[in-house]
Coordinates of C-alpha atoms (C1' of nucleotides) in Angstrom, one line a residue:
Chain A
M85 CA 37.9 -66.7 -5.7
L86 CA 41.6 -66.4 -6.1
T87 CA 42.7 -69.1 -8.4
N88 CA 46.4 -68.7 -7.8
L89 CA 47.6 -68.7 -4.0
P90 CA 51.1 -69.4 -4.1
T91 CA 51.4 -72.1 -1.5
W92 CA 55.0 -72.3 -1.1
T93 CA 56.5 -69.0 -1.2
T94 CA 60.3 -68.2 -0.7
D95 CA 59.5 -67.2 3.0
R96 CA 57.4 -70.0 3.7
V97 CA 60.1 -72.4 2.4
E98 CA 62.6 -70.6 4.6
L99 CA 60.3 -71.1 7.6
L100 CA 59.9 -74.7 6.7
K101 CA 63.7 -75.1 6.7
S102 CA 64.4 -73.2 9.8
H103 CA 61.8 -75.1 11.8
F104 CA 62.9 -78.3 10.4
E105 CA 66.3 -77.7 11.4
A106 CA 65.2 -76.6 14.7
G107 CA 63.9 -80.2 15.2
L108 CA 60.2 -79.2 15.1
T109 CA 57.8 -82.1 14.1
C110 CA 56.0 -81.9 10.7
R111 CA 52.9 -81.2 12.6
E112 CA 54.3 -78.4 14.4
I113 CA 55.7 -76.9 11.5
A114 CA 52.5 -77.4 9.5
A115 CA 50.6 -75.5 12.2
S116 CA 53.1 -72.7 12.4
I117 CA 53.0 -72.1 8.6
G118 CA 49.4 -72.8 8.4
V119 CA 49.3 -75.7 6.0
S120 CA 48.4 -79.4 6.3
R121 CA 51.0 -81.9 7.8
N122 CA 51.1 -83.8 4.5
A123 CA 51.9 -80.5 2.6
V124 CA 54.8 -80.2 4.9
I125 CA 56.0 -83.6 4.6
G126 CA 55.5 -83.7 0.9
K127 CA 57.5 -80.4 0.5
L128 CA 60.3 -81.7 2.6
A129 CA 60.5 -84.7 0.4
R130 CA 60.8 -82.7 -2.6
L131 CA 63.5 -80.7 -1.1
Q132 CA 65.3 -83.9 -0.3
L133 CA 65.1 -83.3 3.3
T134 CA 64.8 -86.2 5.6
R135 CA 65.5 -87.0 9.3
G136 CA 66.3 -90.6 9.3
P137 CA 67.6 -92.9 6.5
A138 CA 64.7 -93.7 3.9
R139 CA 62.7 -96.8 4.6
A140 CA 64.8 -99.9 3.3
E141 CA 62.0 -101.8 1.5
P142 CA 60.1 -99.5 -0.9
R143 CA 56.4 -100.5 -0.7
P144 CA 54.7 -101.6 -3.8
T145 CA 52.9 -99.4 -6.2
K146 CA 49.2 -98.7 -5.8
V147 CA 48.7 -100.6 -8.9
A148 CA 50.5 -103.7 -7.7
R149 CA 48.6 -103.5 -4.2
E150 CA 45.3 -103.5 -6.1
R151 CA 46.5 -106.3 -8.4
S152 CA 47.6 -108.6 -5.6
R153 CA 44.2 -108.0 -3.9
K154 CA 42.2 -109.2 -6.8
S155 CA 42.7 -113.1 -6.9
I156 CA 42.8 -113.9 -3.2
P157 CA 41.4 -117.2 -2.3
R158 CA 38.1 -117.2 -0.9
L159 CA 36.8 -119.4 1.9
Q160 CA 34.2 -121.9 1.0
Y161 CA 31.5 -120.4 3.2
Q162 CA 32.1 -117.0 1.6
I163 CA 31.3 -118.6 -2.0
L164 CA 28.3 -120.5 -0.6
Q165 CA 27.0 -117.0 0.9
A166 CA 27.5 -115.4 -2.5
V167 CA 25.5 -118.4 -4.1
Y168 CA 22.6 -117.9 -1.6
E169 CA 22.4 -114.4 -2.1
N170 CA 22.2 -114.8 -5.9
A171 CA 19.7 -117.5 -5.7
H172 CA 16.7 -115.4 -4.7
P173 CA 15.0 -114.8 -7.9
L174 CA 12.8 -117.5 -9.3
E175 CA 14.7 -117.9 -12.6
N176 CA 18.3 -118.1 -12.0
A177 CA 19.3 -120.6 -14.4
Q178 CA 23.0 -121.2 -13.1
P179 CA 24.6 -118.1 -11.7
L180 CA 28.1 -119.5 -11.2
Q181 CA 27.3 -123.2 -11.5
E182 CA 29.8 -125.4 -13.2
E183 CA 30.4 -129.1 -13.0
P184 CA 30.1 -130.6 -9.5
I185 CA 33.6 -131.4 -8.1
M186 CA 33.9 -134.9 -6.9
S187 CA 36.0 -135.6 -3.8
E188 CA 36.6 -139.2 -3.8
R189 CA 39.6 -139.2 -1.6
R190 CA 38.5 -137.0 1.3
C191 CA 40.9 -136.8 4.2
S192 CA 41.5 -135.4 7.6
L193 CA 43.7 -132.4 8.6
I194 CA 46.7 -134.4 9.6
E195 CA 46.6 -136.5 6.3
L196 CA 46.8 -133.4 4.1
S197 CA 50.1 -133.1 2.2
N198 CA 51.3 -131.5 -1.0
E199 CA 49.5 -134.2 -2.9
R200 CA 45.9 -133.7 -1.4
C201 CA 43.8 -130.7 -2.3
R202 CA 43.4 -128.6 0.8
W203 CA 39.7 -127.5 0.1
P204 CA 37.8 -127.7 3.3
I205 CA 34.5 -129.6 3.1
G206 CA 31.9 -128.9 5.7
S207 CA 31.9 -126.7 8.6
P208 CA 35.2 -126.4 10.6
G209 CA 34.9 -128.1 14.1
A210 CA 31.9 -130.2 12.8
E211 CA 32.1 -134.0 13.1
D212 CA 32.3 -134.7 9.5
F213 CA 34.7 -131.8 8.7
C214 CA 37.2 -133.0 6.1
F215 CA 39.2 -131.8 3.2
C216 CA 38.9 -132.5 -0.6
G217 CA 42.0 -134.7 -0.8
N218 CA 42.0 -134.7 -4.7
T219 CA 45.4 -134.6 -6.5
P220 CA 46.1 -131.0 -6.6
V221 CA 47.2 -129.0 -9.7
E222 CA 50.8 -128.7 -10.0
G223 CA 52.2 -126.2 -7.6
M224 CA 48.7 -125.3 -6.3
P225 CA 47.2 -126.2 -2.9
Y226 CA 43.9 -127.4 -4.5
C227 CA 42.8 -129.7 -7.2
S228 CA 41.9 -128.2 -10.6
G229 CA 38.2 -127.8 -9.7
H230 CA 38.7 -126.2 -6.3
T231 CA 41.6 -124.1 -7.8
R232 CA 39.1 -122.6 -10.3
L233 CA 36.8 -121.8 -7.5
A234 CA 39.3 -120.3 -5.2
Y235 CA 41.2 -118.1 -7.6
R236 CA 38.3 -116.9 -10.0
P237 CA 38.7 -113.2 -10.0
G238 CA 36.3 -110.4 -10.3
T239 CA 33.8 -111.2 -7.5
R240 CA 34.2 -108.5 -5.0
Q241 CA 33.9 -109.4 -1.5
R242 CA 31.2 -107.5 0.5
V243 CA 32.9 -105.9 3.4
S244 CA 31.1 -102.7 3.6
R245 CA 29.9 -101.8 6.9
A246 CA 26.3 -100.4 7.1
Chain B
dC162 C1' 44.1 -96.1 20.0
dC163 C1' 47.3 -92.4 19.2
dC164 C1' 51.2 -90.5 17.1
dT165 C1' 55.5 -90.1 13.6
dG166 C1' 57.9 -89.4 8.9
dA167 C1' 57.9 -91.5 4.1
dT168 C1' 56.0 -92.6 -0.3
dT169 C1' 52.8 -93.0 -4.2
dC170 C1' 50.3 -91.0 -7.5
dG171 C1' 46.0 -88.3 -9.3
dC172 C1' 45.5 -83.8 -9.8
Chain C
dG179 C1' 54.9 -79.2 -8.2
dC180 C1' 51.3 -80.1 -4.8
dG181 C1' 49.3 -82.8 -1.3
dA182 C1' 45.6 -86.5 0.2
dA183 C1' 45.8 -91.2 0.9
dT184 C1' 48.1 -94.5 2.6
dC185 C1' 51.9 -96.8 4.1
dA186 C1' 55.4 -98.5 8.2
dG187 C1' 57.0 -98.2 12.5
dG188 C1' 56.8 -96.2 17.6

DNA sequence: CCCTGATTCGC
DNA sequence: GCGAATCAGG
C-alpha cells in the first residue's frame, strides 16, 4: 500500500478555494474533489475560510461534556431497578446498602419548598405518592441521605438498545 | 427526518 | 495537519 498519499495537494487546495468562492456547498466540493465532507470542512477551517460568523458560544470541550454527564441525578425507580438487578445471586451481602433514610416529614407536591427534600417516594400518580420533605443540605434539592443517593457517581446507566 | 457549516481532539 | 465525531441550527 502507498503510505503517503498527499491528500491536500496544491491543485486540490486551489480547487477547494475556487469552488468555495463559487458558492458550492461543502458536500459538493467534497464530491468534486473526491474527499469526505468533513475533510473539506476541516481544511477550510484550517485555512480560516468561513461563510458566516463563527458560532457565538463555543461549545464545551469533550472532557467537560463527559464530566458533566458523570454525576447526574438518577430517578428513584432507576436506582431500585439497579438494586433488583444486583440482587439476583443468593449471597449478596449489601451491594449498595447504607443506612435507611427516614422521611419523617413527608409532604405533597404543593408543599415542596427550598426547605423540603424533593426526593419522590412511591410511584408518581399513585394515591400515596409524596416527597421526602426532610431538611435539605444547604444549596441542594435533597436531604443529606438522598443527596448521597442521587449524586453518587460511577454507576453507569444502561441505555444501550439490544 | 433530512440537511448545512463549525468545532473538538485523537491520530 | 488531518478528518471522524459531534455539535448547533435550518
